[in-house]
Coordinates of C-alpha atoms and ligand atoms in Angstrom, one line a residue:
X1 CA 0.0 0.1 0.0
X2 CA 2.9 2.3 0.7
X3 CA 4.7 1.6 -2.7
X4 CA 8.4 2.0 -2.7
X5 CA 8.6 5.5 -1.2
X6 CA 11.0 6.6 1.1
X7 CA 9.7 6.4 4.9
X8 CA 9.6 10.3 5.0
X9 CA 7.2 10.6 2.3
X10 CA 4.6 8.4 4.1
X11 CA 4.2 9.9 7.1
X12 CA 2.7 13.1 5.7
X13 CA 0.7 15.1 8.4
X14 CA -3.3 15.1 8.1
X15 CA -3.3 19.2 7.7
X16 CA -3.4 20.2 4.2
X17 CA -0.6 22.6 4.4
X18 CA 2.4 20.9 2.9
X19 CA 5.0 21.0 0.1
X20 CA 4.3 19.4 -3.2
X21 CA 7.2 17.9 -4.6
X22 CA 6.3 16.7 -8.2
X23 CA 8.1 14.5 -10.6
X24 CA 8.0 14.5 -14.4
X25 CA 10.2 16.7 -16.5
X26 CA 9.8 20.7 -16.1
X27 CA 6.6 20.6 -13.5
X28 CA 6.8 23.2 -10.9
X29 CA 6.8 22.8 -7.5
X30 CA 3.9 24.4 -5.7
X31 CA 2.9 25.2 -2.4
X32 CA -1.0 24.5 -1.5
X33 CA -2.9 25.5 1.2
X34 CA -6.7 25.3 2.3
X35 CA -9.2 22.7 1.5
X36 CA -11.1 23.6 -1.8
X37 CA -9.4 25.5 -4.8
X38 CA -11.3 28.8 -3.9
X39 CA -9.2 29.3 -1.0
X40 CA -5.7 28.3 -2.7
X41 CA -3.2 30.6 -3.3
X42 CA -0.5 28.9 -5.5
X43 CA 2.8 30.0 -5.3
X44 CA 5.1 28.8 -7.8
X45 CA 9.0 28.3 -6.5
X46 CA 11.8 27.3 -8.9
X47 CA 13.4 24.2 -7.2
X48 CA 16.1 22.5 -9.3
X49 CA 14.6 19.1 -10.3
X50 CA 16.6 16.3 -11.5
X51 CA 16.3 15.5 -15.1
X52 CA 15.6 12.0 -14.2
X53 CA 11.7 12.1 -14.4
X54 CA 11.2 9.5 -11.7
X55 CA 13.1 11.1 -8.9
X56 CA 11.3 12.2 -5.8
X57 CA 12.9 14.7 -3.2
X58 CA 12.2 15.1 0.2
X59 CA 12.2 18.7 1.6
X60 CA 10.6 18.5 4.9
X61 CA 8.4 16.3 6.9
X62 CA 5.5 18.3 5.5
X63 CA 6.2 17.0 2.0
X64 CA 3.1 16.1 0.2
X65 CA 4.0 13.9 -3.1
X66 CA 1.6 15.2 -5.6
X67 CA -0.4 17.5 -3.3
X68 CA -1.3 20.2 -5.7
X69 CA -2.3 17.2 -8.3
X70 CA -4.5 15.6 -5.8
X71 CA -6.3 19.1 -4.9
X72 CA -6.9 20.2 -8.4
X73 CA -8.0 16.6 -9.7
X74 CA -10.7 16.5 -6.9
X75 CA -11.7 20.0 -7.5
X76 CA -12.2 19.2 -11.3
X77 CA -14.2 16.0 -10.6
X78 CA -16.4 17.7 -8.0
X79 CA -17.1 20.4 -10.7
X80 CA -17.8 17.9 -13.3
X81 CA -20.0 16.0 -11.1
X82 CA -22.0 18.7 -10.5
X83 CA -22.4 19.2 -14.0
X84 CA -23.6 15.7 -14.7
X85 CA -26.1 15.9 -11.6
X86 CA -27.5 19.1 -12.9
X87 CA -28.1 17.4 -16.5
X88 CA -29.7 14.3 -14.8
X89 CA -32.2 16.5 -12.8
X90 CA -32.8 18.9 -16.1
X91 CA -32.8 16.6 -18.9
X92 CA -33.5 12.9 -18.0
X93 CA -37.1 12.5 -18.0
X94 CA -39.5 9.5 -18.5
X95 CA -39.5 10.3 -21.8
X96 CA -36.1 10.3 -22.7
X97 CA -36.0 7.3 -21.0
X98 CA -38.8 5.4 -22.7
X99 CA -37.6 6.9 -26.2
X100 CA -34.0 5.5 -25.2
X101 CA -32.7 9.0 -26.0
X102 CA -29.1 9.5 -25.2
X103 CA -28.9 13.2 -25.8
X104 CA -28.7 14.0 -21.9
X105 CA -25.8 11.8 -21.3
X106 CA -24.0 13.1 -24.4
X107 CA -24.4 16.5 -23.3
X108 CA -23.2 15.8 -19.8
X109 CA -20.3 14.0 -21.4
X110 CA -18.9 17.1 -23.4
X111 CA -19.7 19.4 -20.6
X112 CA -18.0 17.5 -18.1
X113 CA -14.8 17.0 -20.5
X114 CA -14.8 20.6 -21.1
X115 CA -15.0 21.5 -17.5
X116 CA -12.2 19.2 -16.2
X117 CA -10.0 20.4 -19.1
X118 CA -10.7 23.9 -18.2
X119 CA -9.6 23.4 -14.3
X120 CA -6.6 21.2 -15.5
X121 CA -5.3 23.8 -18.0
X122 CA -5.5 26.5 -15.7
X123 CA -3.4 24.8 -13.2
X124 CA -1.2 22.6 -15.3
X125 CA -1.2 24.2 -18.7
X126 CA 1.5 21.9 -20.0
X127 CA 0.1 18.9 -19.0
X128 CA -1.7 16.9 -22.1
X129 CA -4.7 15.0 -21.5
X130 CA -6.3 11.5 -22.7
X131 CA -9.9 12.0 -22.9
X132 CA -12.5 9.8 -24.0
X133 CA -14.6 12.5 -26.0
X134 CA -13.7 14.8 -28.8
X135 CA -15.7 17.7 -30.3
X136 CA -16.5 15.9 -34.0
X137 CA -20.2 15.7 -33.0
X138 CA -20.4 19.4 -32.1
X139 CA -18.9 20.8 -35.3
X140 CA -20.6 22.6 -38.2
X141 CA -24.3 23.0 -38.9
X142 CA -24.9 19.2 -38.1
X143 CA -23.8 19.7 -34.5
X144 CA -24.9 23.1 -33.8
X145 CA -28.0 21.9 -31.6
X146 CA -25.9 19.9 -29.2
X147 CA -23.0 22.7 -29.3
X148 CA -25.7 25.1 -28.1
X149 CA -26.6 22.7 -25.0
X150 CA -23.0 22.0 -24.3
X151 CA -22.1 25.9 -24.4
X152 CA -24.9 26.8 -22.4
X153 CA -24.2 24.1 -19.8
X154 CA -20.5 24.9 -19.5
X155 CA -21.1 28.5 -18.9
X156 CA -23.5 28.0 -15.7
X157 CA -20.2 26.8 -13.8
X158 CA -17.5 29.4 -15.5
X159 CA -16.7 32.5 -13.9
X160 CA -16.9 34.4 -17.4
X161 CA -18.8 33.0 -20.4
X162 CA -16.9 31.0 -22.7
X163 CA -17.1 31.0 -26.6
X164 CA -18.3 28.0 -28.4
X165 CA -14.9 27.8 -30.0
X166 CA -13.3 28.0 -26.6
X167 CA -15.4 25.1 -25.3
X168 CA -14.6 22.6 -28.5
X169 CA -11.0 23.6 -28.0
X170 CA -11.1 22.6 -24.0
X171 CA -12.8 19.3 -25.3
X172 CA -10.2 18.6 -27.7
X173 CA -7.6 19.0 -24.9
X174 CA -8.2 15.3 -24.6
X175 CA -6.7 14.2 -28.0
X176 CA -3.3 13.5 -26.3
X177 CA -1.9 10.0 -27.6
X178 CA -0.3 9.0 -24.2
X179 CA 2.7 7.0 -23.8
X180 CA 5.7 6.1 -21.6
X181 CA 7.4 9.5 -20.9
X182 CA 6.3 12.6 -18.9
X183 CA 3.1 13.7 -17.6
X184 CA -0.4 13.3 -18.8
X185 CA -4.0 13.1 -17.3
X186 CA -6.6 10.7 -18.4
X187 CA -10.3 11.4 -18.1
X188 CA -13.4 9.7 -18.5
X189 CA -16.1 12.7 -18.0
X190 CA -19.0 9.9 -17.4
X191 CA -18.2 6.2 -16.9
X192 CA -21.0 4.1 -17.1
X193 CA -23.1 6.3 -19.5
X194 CA -26.1 3.7 -19.3
X195 CA -26.0 3.8 -15.5
X196 CA -26.2 7.7 -15.7
X197 CA -29.4 7.4 -17.8
X198 CA -31.1 4.9 -15.7
X199 CA -30.1 7.0 -12.5
X200 CA -27.9 4.2 -11.1
X201 CA -24.0 4.2 -11.1
X202 CA -21.8 6.2 -13.0
X203 CA -18.7 8.1 -12.2
X204 CA -16.4 11.0 -13.1
X205 CA -12.9 9.6 -13.4
X206 CA -9.7 11.3 -13.5
X207 CA -6.1 10.2 -13.0
X208 CA -2.6 11.2 -13.6
X209 CA 0.0 9.0 -15.2
X210 CA 3.6 9.9 -15.1
X211 CA 6.2 7.8 -16.8
X212 CA 3.7 5.5 -17.8
X213 CA 2.4 4.8 -14.2
X214 CA -0.7 5.9 -12.4
X215 CA 0.3 8.2 -9.4
X216 CA -2.9 9.8 -8.6
X217 CA -6.6 8.8 -9.0
X218 CA -10.0 10.3 -8.2
X219 CA -13.6 9.1 -8.6
X220 CA -16.5 11.1 -8.1
X221 CA -19.4 8.6 -7.7
X222 CA -22.5 10.8 -7.2
X223 CA -25.1 7.8 -6.7
X224 CA -22.9 5.5 -4.5
X225 CA -24.3 5.1 -1.0
X226 CA -22.0 6.7 1.6
X227 CA -22.5 3.4 3.6
X228 CA -23.1 0.0 2.3
X229 CA -25.6 -0.7 4.7
X230 CA -27.5 2.2 4.1
X231 CA -28.5 1.7 0.3
X232 CA -31.2 4.3 0.9
X233 CA -29.1 6.5 2.8
X234 CA -26.8 9.6 1.8
X235 CA -25.4 9.1 -1.6
X236 CA -22.5 10.5 -3.3
X237 CA -18.9 9.5 -2.6
X238 CA -15.3 10.9 -3.8
X239 CA -12.5 8.4 -3.6
X240 CA -9.1 9.6 -4.1
X241 CA -5.8 7.9 -4.0
X242 CA -2.1 9.0 -4.6
X243 CA 0.9 6.6 -5.1
X244 CA 2.3 5.7 -1.7
X245 CA -0.3 7.7 0.7
X246 CA -3.2 5.2 0.9
X247 CA -6.9 5.4 -0.4
X248 CA -9.5 7.6 1.2
X249 CA -13.3 8.3 0.7
X250 CA -15.2 11.5 1.5
X251 CA -18.4 12.8 0.8
X252 CA -18.8 14.2 -2.7
X253 CA -19.4 17.8 -2.4
X254 CA -18.6 17.4 1.3
X255 CA -16.5 18.7 4.2
X256 CA -13.1 18.3 2.4
X257 CA -9.8 16.9 3.6
X258 CA -11.2 16.8 7.2
X259 CA -13.9 14.6 6.0
X260 CA -11.7 11.9 4.7
X261 CA -11.7 8.3 5.9
X262 CA -9.2 5.5 5.0
X263 CA -10.4 2.7 2.8
X264 CA -9.4 -0.6 2.7
X265 CA -9.8 -4.0 0.8
X266 CA -11.8 -6.8 2.6
X267 CA -10.0 -9.5 4.4
X268 CA -12.2 -12.3 3.4
X269 CA -9.6 -15.0 2.9
X270 CA -11.9 -17.9 1.8
X271 CA -13.3 -17.4 -1.9
X272 CA -16.6 -19.0 -0.6
X273 CA -17.4 -16.0 1.5
X274 CA -16.6 -13.7 -1.3
X275 CA -19.1 -11.3 -3.1
X276 CA -18.3 -10.6 -6.8
X277 CA -19.1 -7.5 -9.0
X278 CA -19.1 -7.0 -12.8
X279 CA -20.6 -5.1 -15.5
X280 CA -24.4 -4.7 -16.1
X281 CA -23.8 -4.8 -19.6
X282 CA -23.1 -8.5 -21.1
X283 CA -21.3 -6.8 -24.1
X284 CA -18.8 -5.7 -21.9
X285 CA -18.1 -8.8 -19.6
X286 CA -18.8 -12.2 -20.1
X287 CA -21.6 -13.1 -17.5
X288 CA -21.4 -16.9 -18.7
X289 CA -17.5 -17.2 -17.7
X290 CA -18.1 -15.3 -14.3
X291 CA -20.5 -17.9 -13.5
X292 CA -18.1 -20.7 -14.3
X293 CA -15.3 -18.8 -12.3
X294 CA -17.9 -18.2 -9.2
X295 CA -18.7 -22.0 -9.4
X296 CA -14.9 -23.2 -9.1
X297 CA -14.3 -20.4 -6.3
X298 CA -17.5 -21.9 -4.3
X299 CA -19.0 -18.4 -4.6
X300 CA -22.7 -18.5 -3.7
X301 CA -23.9 -15.0 -3.3
X302 CA -25.4 -13.5 -6.5
X303 CA -22.9 -11.0 -8.2
X304 CA -23.6 -7.4 -7.6
X305 CA -24.1 -5.7 -11.3
X306 CA -22.9 -2.3 -11.5
X307 CA -22.0 0.4 -14.0
X308 CA -18.7 2.1 -14.2
X309 CA -15.8 2.3 -12.1
X310 CA -17.6 2.2 -9.2
X311 CA -17.2 -1.3 -9.1
X312 CA -13.3 -0.7 -8.2
X313 CA -14.7 1.7 -5.6
X314 CA -16.9 -1.2 -4.2
X315 CA -13.9 -3.4 -3.9
X316 CA -11.5 -0.6 -2.6
X317 CA -13.8 -0.3 0.3
X318 CA -14.6 -4.0 0.9
X319 CA -18.4 -3.9 -0.3
X320 CA -17.5 -6.7 -2.7
X321 CA -14.3 -8.7 -2.8
X322 CA -13.7 -9.4 -6.4
X323 CA -14.2 -7.4 -9.6
X324 CA -14.3 -9.5 -12.9
X325 CA -14.1 -8.0 -16.5
X326 CA -13.9 -10.7 -18.7
X327 CA -13.4 -10.1 -22.3
X328 CA -16.2 -10.9 -24.9
X329 CA -14.1 -10.2 -27.9
X330 CA -10.4 -10.8 -28.0
X331 CA -9.9 -7.7 -30.2
X332 CA -11.5 -5.4 -27.9
X333 CA -8.8 -3.1 -26.1
X334 CA -9.8 -1.6 -22.7
X335 CA -9.4 2.1 -22.5
X336 CA -6.9 3.7 -20.1
X337 CA -9.6 6.3 -18.8
X338 CA -11.8 3.2 -18.1
X339 CA -9.5 1.9 -15.4
X340 CA -6.5 4.3 -14.4
X341 CA -8.4 5.9 -11.5
X342 CA -9.8 2.5 -10.0
X343 CA -6.4 1.0 -10.7
X344 CA -4.4 3.2 -8.1
X345 CA -7.4 3.1 -5.8
X346 CA -7.4 -0.2 -5.6
X347 CA -3.9 -0.8 -5.2
X348 CA -3.7 1.8 -2.5
X349 CA -6.6 0.2 -0.5
X350 CA -4.5 -2.7 -0.2
X351 CA -6.1 -4.6 -3.2
X352 CA -4.6 -6.0 -6.2
X353 CA -5.6 -5.5 -10.2
X354 CA -4.0 -7.6 -13.1
X355 CA -5.4 -8.3 -16.4
X356 CA -6.8 -12.0 -16.8
X357 CA -3.5 -13.3 -17.4
X358 CA -2.0 -12.0 -14.1
X359 CA -0.3 -9.1 -15.9
X360 CA -0.3 -5.8 -14.2
X361 CA -2.3 -3.3 -16.3
X362 CA 0.1 -1.1 -18.4
X363 CA -0.8 2.6 -18.8
X364 CA 2.6 3.4 -20.8
X365 CA 1.6 2.5 -24.2
X366 CA -1.1 5.0 -25.5
X367 CA -4.7 5.6 -25.0
X368 CA -5.6 1.9 -24.7
X369 CA -4.5 -1.0 -22.5
X370 CA -3.1 -2.9 -25.6
X371 CA -0.9 -5.2 -23.7
X372 CA -3.7 -6.4 -21.5
X373 CA -7.1 -8.5 -21.8
X374 CA -9.8 -8.0 -19.2
X375 CA -9.3 -6.9 -15.7
X376 CA -9.3 -8.8 -12.6
X377 CA -9.4 -6.9 -9.1
X378 CA -9.5 -8.3 -5.6
X379 CA -8.5 -8.1 -2.1
X380 CA -4.9 -9.5 -1.8
X381 CA -5.9 -12.8 0.1
X382 CA -7.8 -14.2 -2.4
X383 CA -6.2 -12.8 -5.6
X384 CA -4.1 -15.5 -6.7
X385 CA -6.7 -18.1 -6.1
X386 CA -9.3 -15.9 -8.2
X387 CA -6.5 -15.7 -11.0
X388 CA -6.0 -19.6 -11.1
X389 CA -9.8 -19.9 -11.2
X390 CA -9.9 -17.5 -14.3
X391 CA -7.0 -19.1 -16.2
X392 CA -9.0 -22.5 -15.7
X393 CA -12.0 -21.1 -17.2
X394 CA -10.8 -19.2 -20.0
X395 CA -8.1 -21.7 -20.8
X396 CA -5.7 -19.6 -22.4
X397 CA -8.3 -17.9 -25.0
X398 CA -6.7 -14.5 -24.3
Ligands
LIG401 N1 -16.7 -4.4 -26.0 C1 -16.4 -3.7 -24.7 N2 -15.9 -4.5 -23.7 C2 -15.4 -3.9 -22.5 N3 -15.7 -2.7 -22.4 C3 -16.1 -1.9 -23.1 C4 -17.0 -2.3 -24.5 N4 -17.5 -1.5 -25.0 C5 -17.4 -0.2 -24.6 N5 -16.8 -0.7 -23.3 C6 -16.4 0.3 -22.3 O1 -17.3 0.2 -21.2 C7 -17.3 1.3 -20.2 C8 -18.5 0.9 -19.3 O2 -18.1 0.0 -18.5 P1 -19.1 -0.9 -17.3 O3 -18.3 -1.8 -16.6 O4 -19.4 0.5 -16.5 O5 -20.1 -1.6 -18.3 S1 -21.6 -1.1 -18.0 O6 -21.8 0.1 -18.0 O7 -22.0 -1.8 -16.9 O8 -22.3 -1.7 -19.2 C9 -17.7 2.2 -21.2 O9 -17.3 3.4 -20.8 P2 -18.3 4.4 -20.9 O10 -18.4 4.9 -22.4 O11 -17.3 5.7 -20.4 O12 -19.6 4.4 -20.3 C10 -16.6 1.9 -22.5 O13 -15.4 2.4 -22.6
LIG402 MG1 -15.7 4.6 -19.7
LIG403 MG1 -17.3 7.8 -20.8
LIG404 MG1 -18.4 5.9 -24.2

């Protein structure tokens, strides 16, 4: 859970007033204070960083590794979550649902990507973004109706109105190719689009990748119950993890850093006591293969089907013990934005994640996880047993 960081880096104080030492080329070193962006004053200080991009430095015991990135990512995810929630309230109606009209989620997708990219650009102008969406469907006369809706939506949350060209440019900041060197963000403005439309689980997902590894991950889960055993109680969870610092949950739009509590994957040691979760959509995971794996593992509880990276959130806080994402088609390449934030949150909660062959997910290749097939996440106690059952069931198919 604490990764390979020096001990001094693991003992960050609970207060949020610390030095952020950033790796990755010419990233600046900044000082963050406060608990929401509105009360931050960023002071850029030139510190001679090593040319070796993966070198971390300790300046004091108040050091926070990726402190500014963490705060900005939370701010961006909260803001985008508000945009999505506003769209749901305003545009998702009985009528759109019965007509299977996907336009509300499309408006929210573009709006959320523009808002996150606006905030990232303000604080990290040199960081590229690998985002799911692009502005193609918003261009020209054909895209006019949708474009106007997106522009109206985005301008409800900006300080000053932005032009439609500016908003399209912000959306297209997500076109970066990714790769093994330097820093980039990856964004899924709404993961679980179908869950969003049903009023069920969806997530705003943002992660920072430096030198091919996920270092910071934030999941905004507006419809996730804050406590598992109170499904009809308070909803809205934000999960955050930074490499080597553990994983935390707090209320989405809640009390800030003071509200954070550490989360841990479950300790279930016998798979017969395990609960697993998987996609609702049969096209995204093989429900037949997962039923066979469950039999091999003596799992008798029904699977929990849930959209989006909320499945990672469920395993990270011990609501479920296993997440199975089993390829339906060998040709499908998982996208980095569908897994980056969830991946670090699982690792930092003490769980493990690999593909179906037990290989770590490789975020260094580009926009997709082209070296991997499927995803398996589980608590560390049962992980190897789960992978054995997956391998037996899939019999080398992938
Ligand atoms: N064939 C196939 N196999 C695997 N995954 C696929 C496939 N097709 C699409 N996708 C991606 O699945 C993302 C949603 O995954 P979920 O686990 O939330 O699925 S589901 O919503 O329960 O159906 C979904 O993300 P969003 O588009 O952000 O919702 C897609 O990127
Ligand atoms: Mg997605
Ligand atoms: Mg999406
Ligand atoms: Mg999509």
